C-alpha positions in Angstrom: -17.4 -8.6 5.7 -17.5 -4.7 5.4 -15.6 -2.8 3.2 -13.7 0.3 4.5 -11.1 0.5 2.0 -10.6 2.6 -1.4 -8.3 2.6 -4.4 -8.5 5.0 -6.7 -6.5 5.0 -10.3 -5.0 7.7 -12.2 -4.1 6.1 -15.3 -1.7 9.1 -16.6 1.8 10.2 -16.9 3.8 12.6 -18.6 5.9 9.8 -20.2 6.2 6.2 -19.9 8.9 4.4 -17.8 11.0 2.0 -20.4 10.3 -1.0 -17.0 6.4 0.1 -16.5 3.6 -2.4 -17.2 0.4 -1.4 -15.2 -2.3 0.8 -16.6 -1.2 4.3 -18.1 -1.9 6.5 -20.6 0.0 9.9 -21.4 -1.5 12.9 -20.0 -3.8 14.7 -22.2 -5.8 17.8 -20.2 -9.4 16.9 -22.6 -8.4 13.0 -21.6 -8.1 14.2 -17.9 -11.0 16.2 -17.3 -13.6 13.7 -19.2 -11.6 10.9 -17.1 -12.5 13.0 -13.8 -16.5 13.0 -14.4 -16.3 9.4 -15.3 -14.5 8.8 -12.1 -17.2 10.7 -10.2 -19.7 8.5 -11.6 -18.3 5.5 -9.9 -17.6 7.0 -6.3 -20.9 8.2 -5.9 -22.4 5.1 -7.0 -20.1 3.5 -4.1 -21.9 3.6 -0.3 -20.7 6.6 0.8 -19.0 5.9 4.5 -16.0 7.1 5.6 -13.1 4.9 4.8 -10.5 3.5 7.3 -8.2 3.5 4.5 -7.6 5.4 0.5 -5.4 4.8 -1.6 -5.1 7.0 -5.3 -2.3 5.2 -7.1 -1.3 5.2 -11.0 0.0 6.0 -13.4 1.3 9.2 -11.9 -1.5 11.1 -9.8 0.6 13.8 -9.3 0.8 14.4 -13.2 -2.6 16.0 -13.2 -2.1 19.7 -12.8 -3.2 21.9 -8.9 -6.3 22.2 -10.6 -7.0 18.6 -11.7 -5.6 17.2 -8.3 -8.4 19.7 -6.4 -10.9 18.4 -8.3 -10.6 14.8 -7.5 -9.6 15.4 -4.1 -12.8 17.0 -3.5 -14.4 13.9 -5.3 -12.9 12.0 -2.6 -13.7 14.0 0.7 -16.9 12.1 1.1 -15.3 9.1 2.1 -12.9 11.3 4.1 -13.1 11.9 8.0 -11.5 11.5 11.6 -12.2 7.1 11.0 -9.6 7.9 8.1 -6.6 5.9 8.9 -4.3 6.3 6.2 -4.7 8.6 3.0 -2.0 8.0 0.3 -1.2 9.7 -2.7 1.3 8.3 -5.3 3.6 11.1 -6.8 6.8 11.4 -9.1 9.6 13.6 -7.8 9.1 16.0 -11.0 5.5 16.4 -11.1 5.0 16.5 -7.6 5.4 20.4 -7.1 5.0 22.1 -3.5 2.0 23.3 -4.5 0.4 20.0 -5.3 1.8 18.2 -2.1 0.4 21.4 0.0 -3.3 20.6 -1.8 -2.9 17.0 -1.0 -1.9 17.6 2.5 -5.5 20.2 3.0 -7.2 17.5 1.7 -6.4 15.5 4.2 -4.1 13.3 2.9 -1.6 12.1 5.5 0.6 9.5 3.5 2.7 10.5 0.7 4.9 7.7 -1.6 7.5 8.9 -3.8 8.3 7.0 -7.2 12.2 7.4 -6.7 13.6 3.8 -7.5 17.2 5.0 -7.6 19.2 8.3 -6.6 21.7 7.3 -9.0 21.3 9.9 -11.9 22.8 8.0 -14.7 20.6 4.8 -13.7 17.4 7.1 -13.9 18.2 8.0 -17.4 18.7 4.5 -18.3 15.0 3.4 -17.5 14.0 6.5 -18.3 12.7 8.2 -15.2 12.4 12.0 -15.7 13.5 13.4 -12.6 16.8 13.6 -10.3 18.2 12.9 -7.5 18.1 16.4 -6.1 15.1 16.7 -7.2 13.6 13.2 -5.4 15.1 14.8 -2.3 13.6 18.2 -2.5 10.1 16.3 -2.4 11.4 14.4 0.3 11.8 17.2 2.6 8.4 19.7 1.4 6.6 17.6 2.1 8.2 16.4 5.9 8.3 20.2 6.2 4.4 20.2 5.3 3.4 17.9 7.2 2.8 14.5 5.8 2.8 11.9 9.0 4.0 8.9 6.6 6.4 9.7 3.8 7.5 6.6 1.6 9.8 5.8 -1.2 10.1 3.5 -3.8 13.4 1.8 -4.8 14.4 -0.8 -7.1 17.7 -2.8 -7.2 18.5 -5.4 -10.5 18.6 -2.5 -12.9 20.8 -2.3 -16.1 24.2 -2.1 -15.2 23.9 -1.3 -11.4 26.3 -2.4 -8.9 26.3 -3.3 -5.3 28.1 0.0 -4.6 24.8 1.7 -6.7 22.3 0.1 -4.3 24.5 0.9 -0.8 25.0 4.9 -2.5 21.1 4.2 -2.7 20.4 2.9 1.0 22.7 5.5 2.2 21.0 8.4 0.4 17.4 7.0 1.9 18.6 6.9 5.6 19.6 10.3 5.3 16.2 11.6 4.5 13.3 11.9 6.1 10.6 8.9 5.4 9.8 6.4 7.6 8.7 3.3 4.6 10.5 2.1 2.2 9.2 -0.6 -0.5 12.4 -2.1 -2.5 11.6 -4.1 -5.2 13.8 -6.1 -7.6 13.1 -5.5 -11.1 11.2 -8.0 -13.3 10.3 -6.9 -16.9 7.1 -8.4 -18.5 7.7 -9.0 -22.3 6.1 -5.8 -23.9 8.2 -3.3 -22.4 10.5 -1.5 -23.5 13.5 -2.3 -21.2 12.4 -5.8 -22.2 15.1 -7.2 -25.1 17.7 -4.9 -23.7 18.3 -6.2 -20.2 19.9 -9.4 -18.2 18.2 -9.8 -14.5 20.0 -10.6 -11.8 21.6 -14.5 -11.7 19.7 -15.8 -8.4 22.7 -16.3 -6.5 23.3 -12.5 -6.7 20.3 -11.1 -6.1 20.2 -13.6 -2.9 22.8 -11.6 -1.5 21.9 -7.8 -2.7 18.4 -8.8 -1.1 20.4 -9.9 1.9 22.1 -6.8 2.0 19.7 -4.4 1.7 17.2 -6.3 4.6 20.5 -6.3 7.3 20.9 -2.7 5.8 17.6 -1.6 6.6 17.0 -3.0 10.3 20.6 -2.1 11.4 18.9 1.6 10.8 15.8 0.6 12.6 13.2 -0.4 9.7 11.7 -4.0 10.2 10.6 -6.1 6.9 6.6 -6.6 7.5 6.1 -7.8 3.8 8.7 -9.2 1.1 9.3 -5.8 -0.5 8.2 -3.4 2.1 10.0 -1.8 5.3 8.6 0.5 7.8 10.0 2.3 10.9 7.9 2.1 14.2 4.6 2.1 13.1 4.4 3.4 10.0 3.1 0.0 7.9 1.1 0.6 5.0 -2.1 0.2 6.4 -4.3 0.2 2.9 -1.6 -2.6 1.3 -1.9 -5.0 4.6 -5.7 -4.5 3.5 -4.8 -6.6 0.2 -2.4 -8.6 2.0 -4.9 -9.7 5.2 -7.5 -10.5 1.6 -10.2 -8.4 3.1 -12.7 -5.5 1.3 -11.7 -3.0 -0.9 -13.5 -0.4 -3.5 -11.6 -0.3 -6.8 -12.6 2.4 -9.4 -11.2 3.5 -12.7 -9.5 2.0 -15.3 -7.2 -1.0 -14.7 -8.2 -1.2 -11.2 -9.0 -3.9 -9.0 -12.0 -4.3 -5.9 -12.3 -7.3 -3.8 -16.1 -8.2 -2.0 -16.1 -11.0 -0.1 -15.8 -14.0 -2.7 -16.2 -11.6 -5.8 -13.1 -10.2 -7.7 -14.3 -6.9 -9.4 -11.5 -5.5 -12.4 -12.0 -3.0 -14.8 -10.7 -3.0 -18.3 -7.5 -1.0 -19.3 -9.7 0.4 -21.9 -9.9 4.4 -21.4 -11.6 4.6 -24.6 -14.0 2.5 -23.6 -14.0 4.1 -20.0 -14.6 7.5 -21.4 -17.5 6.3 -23.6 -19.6 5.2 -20.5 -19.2 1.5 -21.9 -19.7 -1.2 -19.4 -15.6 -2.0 -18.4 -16.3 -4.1 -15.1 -15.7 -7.8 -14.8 -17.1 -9.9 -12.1 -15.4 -13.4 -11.2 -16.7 -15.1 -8.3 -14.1 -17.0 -6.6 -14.4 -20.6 -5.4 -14.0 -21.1 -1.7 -11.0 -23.2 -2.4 -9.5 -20.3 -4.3 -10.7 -17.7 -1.8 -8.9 -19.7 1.3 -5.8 -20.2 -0.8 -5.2 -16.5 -1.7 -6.1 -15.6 1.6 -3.1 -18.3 2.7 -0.9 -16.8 0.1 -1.7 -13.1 0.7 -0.9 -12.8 3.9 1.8 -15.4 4.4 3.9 -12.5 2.2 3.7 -10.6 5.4 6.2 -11.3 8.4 2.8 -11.1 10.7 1.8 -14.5 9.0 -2.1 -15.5 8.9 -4.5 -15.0 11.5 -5.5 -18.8 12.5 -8.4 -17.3 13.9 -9.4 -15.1 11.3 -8.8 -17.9 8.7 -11.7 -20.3 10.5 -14.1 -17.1 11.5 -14.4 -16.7 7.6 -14.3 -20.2 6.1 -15.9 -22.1 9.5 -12.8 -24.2 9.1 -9.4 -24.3 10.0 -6.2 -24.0 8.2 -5.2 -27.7 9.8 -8.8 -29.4 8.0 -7.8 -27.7 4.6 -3.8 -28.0 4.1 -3.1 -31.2 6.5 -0.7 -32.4 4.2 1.0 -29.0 3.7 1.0 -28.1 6.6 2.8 -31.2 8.4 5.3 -31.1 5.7 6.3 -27.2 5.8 5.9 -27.3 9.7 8.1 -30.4 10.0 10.9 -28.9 7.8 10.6 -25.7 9.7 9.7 -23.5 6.5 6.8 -22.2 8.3 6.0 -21.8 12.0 2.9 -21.4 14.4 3.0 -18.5 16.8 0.6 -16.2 18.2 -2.0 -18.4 16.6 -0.5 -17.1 13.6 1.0 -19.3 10.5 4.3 -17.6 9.3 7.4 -17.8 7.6 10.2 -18.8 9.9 12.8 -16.3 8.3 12.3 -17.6 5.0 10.2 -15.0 3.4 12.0 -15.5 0.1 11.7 -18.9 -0.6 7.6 -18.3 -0.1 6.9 -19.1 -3.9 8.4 -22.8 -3.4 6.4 -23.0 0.2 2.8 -21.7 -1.1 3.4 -24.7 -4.3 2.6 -27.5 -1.1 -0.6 -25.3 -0.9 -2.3 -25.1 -4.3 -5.6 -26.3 -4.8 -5.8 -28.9 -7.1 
């Protein structure tokens, strides 16, 4: 299967979110520019193609300074070039300057996604988000007035103290600005962070309906939920995250990131120390084919499109039916999941996909 996907991982930030778990250090410029030449050291090891889809996420890209952000930009105009789908950069409203967003858009990126998880001031401060709601909307608009084709924010809901009201001040706030995605997450703490000890999630029964809510919310305005957590108007999908979710290809380089090749999970340690010291950091699992079908199943079941039946036997030289018989007559019977356009899917039950995809472990 070819490969015609990138991610790319900025590990730093000017501070740390109290809520944050993935792989981040704070900024340090001698960090930075010793990080960048390791960096170039992996993507010109890679085959260098154009890619149908990149993807430079963190950590907060946007944290590096204009001159920084030029220099790995030009790292990653190789893989650049009119088979270039999508282009996304991850930015926080406070870092992410006009400047910046104007040498991200020459660069030929065409997809922009804003950390803004609440316009609710007083929530920011409580997870300790830097930035305002003025601010997140000043973004918004530079860079629709740039140029950016796709412009995509993320919000949360389940955070400490917030109310319904919060979350429909929230959706009414995003509908008034110019994007066109939208990923809303609920907030789940792992153990060693901050906001850990200090916080009580969301009683199931209540986030049932602020999930509700904010899906009947969202396509009364005209955005359609293609994955659990992700809305789009028209067509504006993420087309490098449906690249996880359909469990094809994908290049992953620098620390704490992640590249899939056929059967063979690639991570790298979170090390930077490590990373900066030229030490081997890459880890190599090779999947089972059992494993391999099921997180193929599970992958893209999370998307509204379901699996591609054909797809799923074109890989495997089997079909879904020979592999989860029993799974499948019982989920199909019940009417959990459904066949249509050859393609297994939820039937309107994309939340209740963790007690659906247990029928379909391997054992």
């Amino acid at each position: 299967m070819e490969t015609k996907a990138l991610y790319i991982h900025i590990p730093f930030c000017d501070h740390i979110c109290s809520y944050c778990d993935f792989a981040k250090v704070y900024y340090r410029e001698e960090f930075v520019l010793k990080y960048l030449e390791r960096l170039k050291e992996e993507l010109d090891a890679l085959p260098h193609h154009i890619m149908r889809t990149i993807y430079i996420g963190g950590g907060t890209p946007s944290a590096l300074s204009l001159k920084q952000l030029d220099i790995l930009l030009s790292m990653a105009d190789p893989f650049v070039g009119d088979d270039t789908l999508e282009y996304t950069i991850e930015v926080n409203p406070e870092s992410a300057t006009l400047d910046k967003l104007e040498c991200m858009h020459t660069h030929g990126v065409n997809r922009i996604s804003v950390g803004v998880q609440t316009f609710n001031n007083d929530l920011l401060k409580k997870i300790e988000r830097y930035h305002t709601s003025d601010i997140a909307k000043e973004v918004i608009r530079n860079a629709k007035a740039i140029g950016f084709k796709h412009i995509s924010i993320d919000l949360m809901y389940g955070l400490p103290n917030q109310t319904l009201e919060d979350v429909q001040e929230d959706l009414k706030t995003a509908l008034s600005l110019p994007i066109n995605h939208l990923s809303y997450y609920s907030l789940i703490l792992e153990e060693h962070t901050r906001l850990y000890d200090n916080y009580e999630p969301l009683d199931e029964e209540t986030e049932g309906k602020w999930s509700d809510y904010i899906v009947e919310t969202l396509s009364h305005a005209g955005f359609h939920r293609y994955e659990v957590s992700n809305f789009a108007l028209g067509n504006h999908e993420s087309e490098h995250n449906k690249v996880y979710w359909h469990y094809d290809n994908y290049y992953g380089v620098g620390i704490g990131a992640t590249g899939k090749i056929d059967d063979e999970l690639i991570s790298h340690s979170r090390s930077l120390t490590d990373y900066l010291q030229g030490k081997n950091t890459i880890y190599i699992e090779k999947e089972t084919i059992e494993d391999t079908m099921f997180n193929h199943l599970m992958m893209s079941l999370r998307l509204k499109e379901g699996l591609d039946l054909d797809e799923f036997k074109r890989r495997y030289h089997c079909s879904v039916e020979d592999v989860y018989k029993e799974a499948l007559t019982k989920n199909l019977g019940n009417h959990s999941l459904i066949i249509e356009n050859n393609h297994l899917k939820t039937n309107d039950t994309l939340d209740l996909l963790n007690s659906i995809l247990l029928d379909f472990l391997p054992e």
